[in-house]
PDB file of C-alpha atoms in Angstrom:
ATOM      1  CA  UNK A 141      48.405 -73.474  48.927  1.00  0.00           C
ATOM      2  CA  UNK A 142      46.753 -71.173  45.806  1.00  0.00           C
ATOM      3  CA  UNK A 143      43.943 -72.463  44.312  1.00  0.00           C
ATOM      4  CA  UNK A 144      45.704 -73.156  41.091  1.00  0.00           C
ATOM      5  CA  UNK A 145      47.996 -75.681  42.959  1.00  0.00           C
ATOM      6  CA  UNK A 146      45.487 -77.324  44.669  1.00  0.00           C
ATOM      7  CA  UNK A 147      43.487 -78.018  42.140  1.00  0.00           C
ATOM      8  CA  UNK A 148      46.560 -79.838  40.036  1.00  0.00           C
ATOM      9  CA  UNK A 149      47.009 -81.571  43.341  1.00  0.00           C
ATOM     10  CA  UNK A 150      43.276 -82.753  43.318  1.00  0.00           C
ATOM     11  CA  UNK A 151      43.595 -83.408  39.644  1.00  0.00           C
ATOM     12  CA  UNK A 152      46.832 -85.877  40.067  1.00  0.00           C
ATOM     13  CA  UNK A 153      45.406 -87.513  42.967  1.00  0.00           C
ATOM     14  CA  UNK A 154      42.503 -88.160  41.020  1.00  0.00           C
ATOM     15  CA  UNK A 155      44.353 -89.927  37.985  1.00  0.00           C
ATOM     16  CA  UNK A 156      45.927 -92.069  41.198  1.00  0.00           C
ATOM     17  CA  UNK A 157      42.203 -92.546  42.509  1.00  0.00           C
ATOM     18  CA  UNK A 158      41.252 -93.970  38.955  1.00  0.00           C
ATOM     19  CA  UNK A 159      44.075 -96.461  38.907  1.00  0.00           C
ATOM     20  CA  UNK A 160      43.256 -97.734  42.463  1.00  0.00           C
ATOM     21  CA  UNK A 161      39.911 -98.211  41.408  1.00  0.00           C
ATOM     22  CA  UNK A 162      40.883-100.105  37.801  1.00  0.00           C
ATOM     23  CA  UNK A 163      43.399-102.240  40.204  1.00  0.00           C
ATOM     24  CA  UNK A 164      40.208-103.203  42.381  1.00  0.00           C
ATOM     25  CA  UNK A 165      38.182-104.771  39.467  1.00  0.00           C
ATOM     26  CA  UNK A 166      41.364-106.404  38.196  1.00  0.00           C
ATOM     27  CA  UNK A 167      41.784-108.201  41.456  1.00  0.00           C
ATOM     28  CA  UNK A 168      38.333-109.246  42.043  1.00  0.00           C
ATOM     29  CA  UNK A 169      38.641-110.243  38.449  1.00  0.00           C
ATOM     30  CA  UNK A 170      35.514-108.162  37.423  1.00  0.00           C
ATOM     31  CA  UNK A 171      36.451-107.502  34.085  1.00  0.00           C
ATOM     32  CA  UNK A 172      34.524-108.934  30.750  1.00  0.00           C
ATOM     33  CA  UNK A 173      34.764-107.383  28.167  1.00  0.00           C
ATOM     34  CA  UNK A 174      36.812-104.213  29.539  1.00  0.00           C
ATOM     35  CA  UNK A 175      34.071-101.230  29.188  1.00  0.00           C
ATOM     36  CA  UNK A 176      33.590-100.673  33.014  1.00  0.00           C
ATOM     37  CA  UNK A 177      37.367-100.210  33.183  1.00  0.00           C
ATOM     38  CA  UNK A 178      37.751 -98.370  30.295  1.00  0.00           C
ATOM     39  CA  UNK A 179      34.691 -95.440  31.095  1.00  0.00           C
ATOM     40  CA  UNK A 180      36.480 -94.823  35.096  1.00  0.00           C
ATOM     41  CA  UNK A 181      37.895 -91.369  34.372  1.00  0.00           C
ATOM     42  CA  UNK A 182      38.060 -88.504  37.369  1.00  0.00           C
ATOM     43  CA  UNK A 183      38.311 -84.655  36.868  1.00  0.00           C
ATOM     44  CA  UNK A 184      38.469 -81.751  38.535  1.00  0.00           C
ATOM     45  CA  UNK A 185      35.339 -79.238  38.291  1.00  0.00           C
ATOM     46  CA  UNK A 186      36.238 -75.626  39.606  1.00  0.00           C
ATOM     47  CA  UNK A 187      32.779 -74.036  40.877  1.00  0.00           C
ATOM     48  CA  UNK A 188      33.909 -70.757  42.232  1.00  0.00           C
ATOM     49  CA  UNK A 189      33.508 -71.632  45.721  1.00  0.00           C
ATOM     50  CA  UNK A 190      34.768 -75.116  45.898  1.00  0.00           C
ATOM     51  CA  UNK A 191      36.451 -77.335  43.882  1.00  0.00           C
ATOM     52  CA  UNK A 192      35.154 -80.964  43.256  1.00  0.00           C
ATOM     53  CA  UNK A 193      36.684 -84.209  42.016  1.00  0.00           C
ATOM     54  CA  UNK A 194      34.138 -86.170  39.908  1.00  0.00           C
ATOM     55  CA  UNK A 195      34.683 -89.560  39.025  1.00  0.00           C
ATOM     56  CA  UNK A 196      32.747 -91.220  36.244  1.00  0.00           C
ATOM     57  CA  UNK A 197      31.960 -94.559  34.562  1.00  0.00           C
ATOM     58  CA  UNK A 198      29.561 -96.754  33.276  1.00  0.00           C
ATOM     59  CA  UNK A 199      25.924 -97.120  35.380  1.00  0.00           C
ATOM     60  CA  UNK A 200      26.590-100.459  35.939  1.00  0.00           C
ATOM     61  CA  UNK A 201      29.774-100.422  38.030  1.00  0.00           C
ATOM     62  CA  UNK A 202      27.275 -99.136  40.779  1.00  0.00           C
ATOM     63  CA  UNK A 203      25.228-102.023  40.392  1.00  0.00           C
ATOM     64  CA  UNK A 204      28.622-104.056  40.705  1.00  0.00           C
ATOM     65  CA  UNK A 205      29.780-102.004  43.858  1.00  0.00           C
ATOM     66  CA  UNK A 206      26.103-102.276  45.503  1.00  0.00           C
ATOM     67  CA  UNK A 207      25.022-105.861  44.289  1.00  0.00           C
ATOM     68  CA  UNK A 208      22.012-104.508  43.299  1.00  0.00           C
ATOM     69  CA  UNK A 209      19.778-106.966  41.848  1.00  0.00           C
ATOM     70  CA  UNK A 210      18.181-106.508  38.445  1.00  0.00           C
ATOM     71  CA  UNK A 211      15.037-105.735  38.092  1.00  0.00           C
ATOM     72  CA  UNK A 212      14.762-108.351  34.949  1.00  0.00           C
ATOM     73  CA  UNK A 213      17.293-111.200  34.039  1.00  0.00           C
ATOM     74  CA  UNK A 214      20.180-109.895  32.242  1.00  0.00           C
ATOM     75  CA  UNK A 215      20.183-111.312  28.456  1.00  0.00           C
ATOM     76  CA  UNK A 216      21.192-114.588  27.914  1.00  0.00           C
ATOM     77  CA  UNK A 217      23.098-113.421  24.991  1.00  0.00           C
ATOM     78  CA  UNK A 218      25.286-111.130  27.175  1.00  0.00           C
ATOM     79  CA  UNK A 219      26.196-113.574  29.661  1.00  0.00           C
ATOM     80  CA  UNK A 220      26.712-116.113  26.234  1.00  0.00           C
ATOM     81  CA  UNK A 221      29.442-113.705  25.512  1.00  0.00           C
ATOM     82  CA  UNK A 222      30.368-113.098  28.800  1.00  0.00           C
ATOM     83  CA  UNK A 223      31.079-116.889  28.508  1.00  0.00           C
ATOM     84  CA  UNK A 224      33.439-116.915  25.531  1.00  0.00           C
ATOM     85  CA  UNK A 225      35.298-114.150  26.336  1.00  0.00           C
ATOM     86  CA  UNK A 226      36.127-116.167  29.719  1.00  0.00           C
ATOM     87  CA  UNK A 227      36.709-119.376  27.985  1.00  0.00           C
ATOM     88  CA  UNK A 228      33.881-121.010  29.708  1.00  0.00           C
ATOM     89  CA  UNK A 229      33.300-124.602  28.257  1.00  0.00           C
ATOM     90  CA  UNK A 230      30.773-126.919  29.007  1.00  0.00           C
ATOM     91  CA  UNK A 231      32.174-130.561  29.593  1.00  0.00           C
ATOM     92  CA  UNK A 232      28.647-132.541  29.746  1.00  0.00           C
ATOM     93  CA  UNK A 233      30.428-135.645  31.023  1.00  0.00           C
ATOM     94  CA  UNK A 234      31.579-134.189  34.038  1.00  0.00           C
ATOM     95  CA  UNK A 235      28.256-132.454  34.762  1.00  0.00           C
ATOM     96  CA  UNK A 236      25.804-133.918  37.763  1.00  0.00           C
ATOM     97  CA  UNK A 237      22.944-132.184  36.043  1.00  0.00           C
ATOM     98  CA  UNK A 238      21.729-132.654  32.448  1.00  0.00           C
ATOM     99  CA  UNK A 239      22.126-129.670  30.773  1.00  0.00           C
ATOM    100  CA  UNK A 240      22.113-130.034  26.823  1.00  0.00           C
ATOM    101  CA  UNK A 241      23.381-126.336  25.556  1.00  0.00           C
ATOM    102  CA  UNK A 242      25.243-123.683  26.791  1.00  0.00           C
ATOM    103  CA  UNK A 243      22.375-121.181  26.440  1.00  0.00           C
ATOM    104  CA  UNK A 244      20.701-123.442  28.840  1.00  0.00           C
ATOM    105  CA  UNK A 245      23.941-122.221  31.588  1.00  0.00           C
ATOM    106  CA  UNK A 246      23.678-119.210  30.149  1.00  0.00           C
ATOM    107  CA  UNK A 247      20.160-118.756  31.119  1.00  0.00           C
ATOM    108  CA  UNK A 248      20.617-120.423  34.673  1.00  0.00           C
ATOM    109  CA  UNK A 249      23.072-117.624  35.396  1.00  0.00           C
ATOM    110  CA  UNK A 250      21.147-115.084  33.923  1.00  0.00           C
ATOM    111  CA  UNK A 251      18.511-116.220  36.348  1.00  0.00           C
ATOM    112  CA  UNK A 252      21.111-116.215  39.304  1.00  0.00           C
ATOM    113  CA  UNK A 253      22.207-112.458  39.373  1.00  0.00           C
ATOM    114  CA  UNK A 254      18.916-111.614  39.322  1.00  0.00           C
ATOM    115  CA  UNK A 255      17.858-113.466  42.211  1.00  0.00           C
ATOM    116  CA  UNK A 256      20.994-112.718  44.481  1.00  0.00           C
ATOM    117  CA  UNK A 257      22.958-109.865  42.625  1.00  0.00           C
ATOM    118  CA  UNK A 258      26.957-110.518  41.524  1.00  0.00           C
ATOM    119  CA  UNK A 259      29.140-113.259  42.848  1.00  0.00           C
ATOM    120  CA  UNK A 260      32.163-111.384  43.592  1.00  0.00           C
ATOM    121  CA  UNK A 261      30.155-108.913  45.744  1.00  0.00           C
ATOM    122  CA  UNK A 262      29.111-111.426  48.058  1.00  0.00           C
ATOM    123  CA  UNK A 263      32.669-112.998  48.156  1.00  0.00           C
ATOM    124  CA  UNK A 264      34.028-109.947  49.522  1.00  0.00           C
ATOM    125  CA  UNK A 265      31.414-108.286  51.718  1.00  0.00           C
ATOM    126  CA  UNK A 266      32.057-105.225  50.122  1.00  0.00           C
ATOM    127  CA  UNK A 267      31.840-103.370  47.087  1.00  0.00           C
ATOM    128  CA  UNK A 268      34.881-102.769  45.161  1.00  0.00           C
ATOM    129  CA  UNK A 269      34.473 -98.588  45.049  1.00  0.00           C
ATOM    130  CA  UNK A 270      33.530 -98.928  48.265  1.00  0.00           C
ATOM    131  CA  UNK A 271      36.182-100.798  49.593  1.00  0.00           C
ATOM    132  CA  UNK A 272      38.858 -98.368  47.523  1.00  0.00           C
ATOM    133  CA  UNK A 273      37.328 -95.439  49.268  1.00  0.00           C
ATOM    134  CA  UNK A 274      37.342 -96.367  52.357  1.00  0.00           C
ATOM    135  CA  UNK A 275      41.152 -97.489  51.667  1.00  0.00           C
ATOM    136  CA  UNK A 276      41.644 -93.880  50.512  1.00  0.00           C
ATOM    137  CA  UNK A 277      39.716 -92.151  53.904  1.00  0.00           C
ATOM    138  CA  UNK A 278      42.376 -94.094  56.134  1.00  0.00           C
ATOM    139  CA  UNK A 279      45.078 -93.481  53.722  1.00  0.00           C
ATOM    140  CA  UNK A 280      44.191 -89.889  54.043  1.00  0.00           C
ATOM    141  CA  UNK A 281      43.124 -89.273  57.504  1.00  0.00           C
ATOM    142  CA  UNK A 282      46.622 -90.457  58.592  1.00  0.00           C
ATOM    143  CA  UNK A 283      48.236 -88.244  55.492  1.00  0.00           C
ATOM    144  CA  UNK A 284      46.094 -84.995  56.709  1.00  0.00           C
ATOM    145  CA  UNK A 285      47.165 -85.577  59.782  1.00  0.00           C
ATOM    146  CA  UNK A 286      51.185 -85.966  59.647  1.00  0.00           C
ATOM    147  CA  UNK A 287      50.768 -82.731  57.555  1.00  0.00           C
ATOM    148  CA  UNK A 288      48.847 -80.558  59.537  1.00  0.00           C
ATOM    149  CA  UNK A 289      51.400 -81.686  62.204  1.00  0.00           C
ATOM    150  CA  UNK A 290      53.868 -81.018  60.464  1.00  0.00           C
ATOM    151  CA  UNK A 291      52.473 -77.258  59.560  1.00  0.00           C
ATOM    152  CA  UNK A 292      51.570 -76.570  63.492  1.00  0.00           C
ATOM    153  CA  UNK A 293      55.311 -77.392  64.242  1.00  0.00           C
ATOM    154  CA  UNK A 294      56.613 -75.351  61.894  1.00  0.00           C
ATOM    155  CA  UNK A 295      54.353 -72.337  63.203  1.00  0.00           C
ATOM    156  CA  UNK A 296      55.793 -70.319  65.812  1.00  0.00           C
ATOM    157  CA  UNK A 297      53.720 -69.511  69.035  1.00  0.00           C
ATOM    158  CA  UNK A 298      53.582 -65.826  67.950  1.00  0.00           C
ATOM    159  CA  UNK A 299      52.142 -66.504  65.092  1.00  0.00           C
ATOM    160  CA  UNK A 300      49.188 -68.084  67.170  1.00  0.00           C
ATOM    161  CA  UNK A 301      49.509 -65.200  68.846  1.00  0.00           C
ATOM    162  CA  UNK A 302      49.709 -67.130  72.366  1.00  0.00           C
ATOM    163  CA  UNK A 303      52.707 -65.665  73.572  1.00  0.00           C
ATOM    164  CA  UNK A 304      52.677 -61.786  73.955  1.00  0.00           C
ATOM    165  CA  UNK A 305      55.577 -61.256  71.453  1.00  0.00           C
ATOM    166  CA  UNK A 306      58.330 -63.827  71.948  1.00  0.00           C
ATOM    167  CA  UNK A 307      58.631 -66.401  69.419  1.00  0.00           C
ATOM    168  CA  UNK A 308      59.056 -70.355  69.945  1.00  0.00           C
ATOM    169  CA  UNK A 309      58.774 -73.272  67.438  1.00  0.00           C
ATOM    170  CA  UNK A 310      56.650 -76.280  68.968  1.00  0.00           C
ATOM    171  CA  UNK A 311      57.944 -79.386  68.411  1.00  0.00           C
TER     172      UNK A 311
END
C-alpha cells in the first residue's frame, strides 16, 4: 500500500477511533456538560519516516481514564453545576442525614473525588480509553492477522523464492 493510501486509511480509522471513544463516555454516562466529548479529535501527522495517529482532548479525560485523584477538591461551584445540569434535587425528607443546602452535597462530593478519584472508574475497573484501546488491539490483532493471511495465500512460493522456479499458490 503507498504511503498516500495508508495514511487516508490511518486517517478514517481514526475518525472511527474517535467515535468509539465518544460511545465509551456515553455509556458510562460520563458526560456533564459535553466539553470532554466535544475536544476528542484524532489526526494523522506525517513525519517523514513514520506516520502517527494523534488523538487529542481535554487534560481531564486522563484523569477520568486513570482515576487520578486531585490534588485539591474540585470547586464546589463546578460540581453545583454539575448538579443542575443532571437534575440532581435534594428531597430533605427522604434524607437519613441532615443536610440543609445543596452546596453542603455539593461540597461532600467535592470532598469525595478527591479522596477516592471518579465513581464510574471504580465501577468498571477500567478506564474508559483504556478499555476502548484494548477493544481496538484485539479487534486488530485478529484483523492483521486474517489479512496478512490472506496476502501469504495469495503469494506464490516463487515469489518466496522457496521453490527453484516452479510456481504454487498456498492455501
Amino acid at each position: 500500500m503507498d504511503r498516500k493510501k495508508f495514511k487516508k486509511r490511518l486517517s478514517r480509522y481514526g475518525g472511527a477511533l474517535t467515535t468509539k471513544l465518544k460511545q465509551s463516555l456515553e455509556k458510562r454516562d460520563n458526560i456533564a456538560f459535553g466539553k470532554l466529548i466535544n475536544s476528542i479529535e484524532s489526526k494523522t501527522e506525517d513525519y517523514g519516516e513514520s506516520i502517527d495517529l494523534v488523538i487529542k482532548m481535554k487534560n481531564y479525560g486522563w484523569f477520568l481514564n486513570k482515576n487520578y485523584k486531585p490534588s485539591k477538591m474540585p470547586p464546589v461551584d463546578l460540581i453545583l453545576a454539575w448538579m443542575d445540569r443532571k437534575g440532581i434535587k435534594m428531597d430533605r425528607s427522604k434524607s437519613k442525614y441532615k443536610l440543609r443546602t445543596r452546596k453542603q452535597v455539593a461540597y461532600l462530593i467535592a470532598r469525595k473525588i478527591q479522596k477516592v478519584g471518579f465513581a464510574t472508574y471504580n465501577k468498571h475497573g477500567i478506564g474508559w480509553f483504556d478499555l476502548v484501546i484494548e477493544q481496538e488491539m484485539i479487534r486488530l490483532r485478529k484483523k492483521t492477522s486474517e489479512d496478512l493471511y490472506n496476502v501469504l495465500r495469495g503469494m506464490t512460493i516463487n515469489t518466496l523464492g522457496l521453490d527453484g522456479g516452479k510456481e504454487f499458490n498456498i492455501y
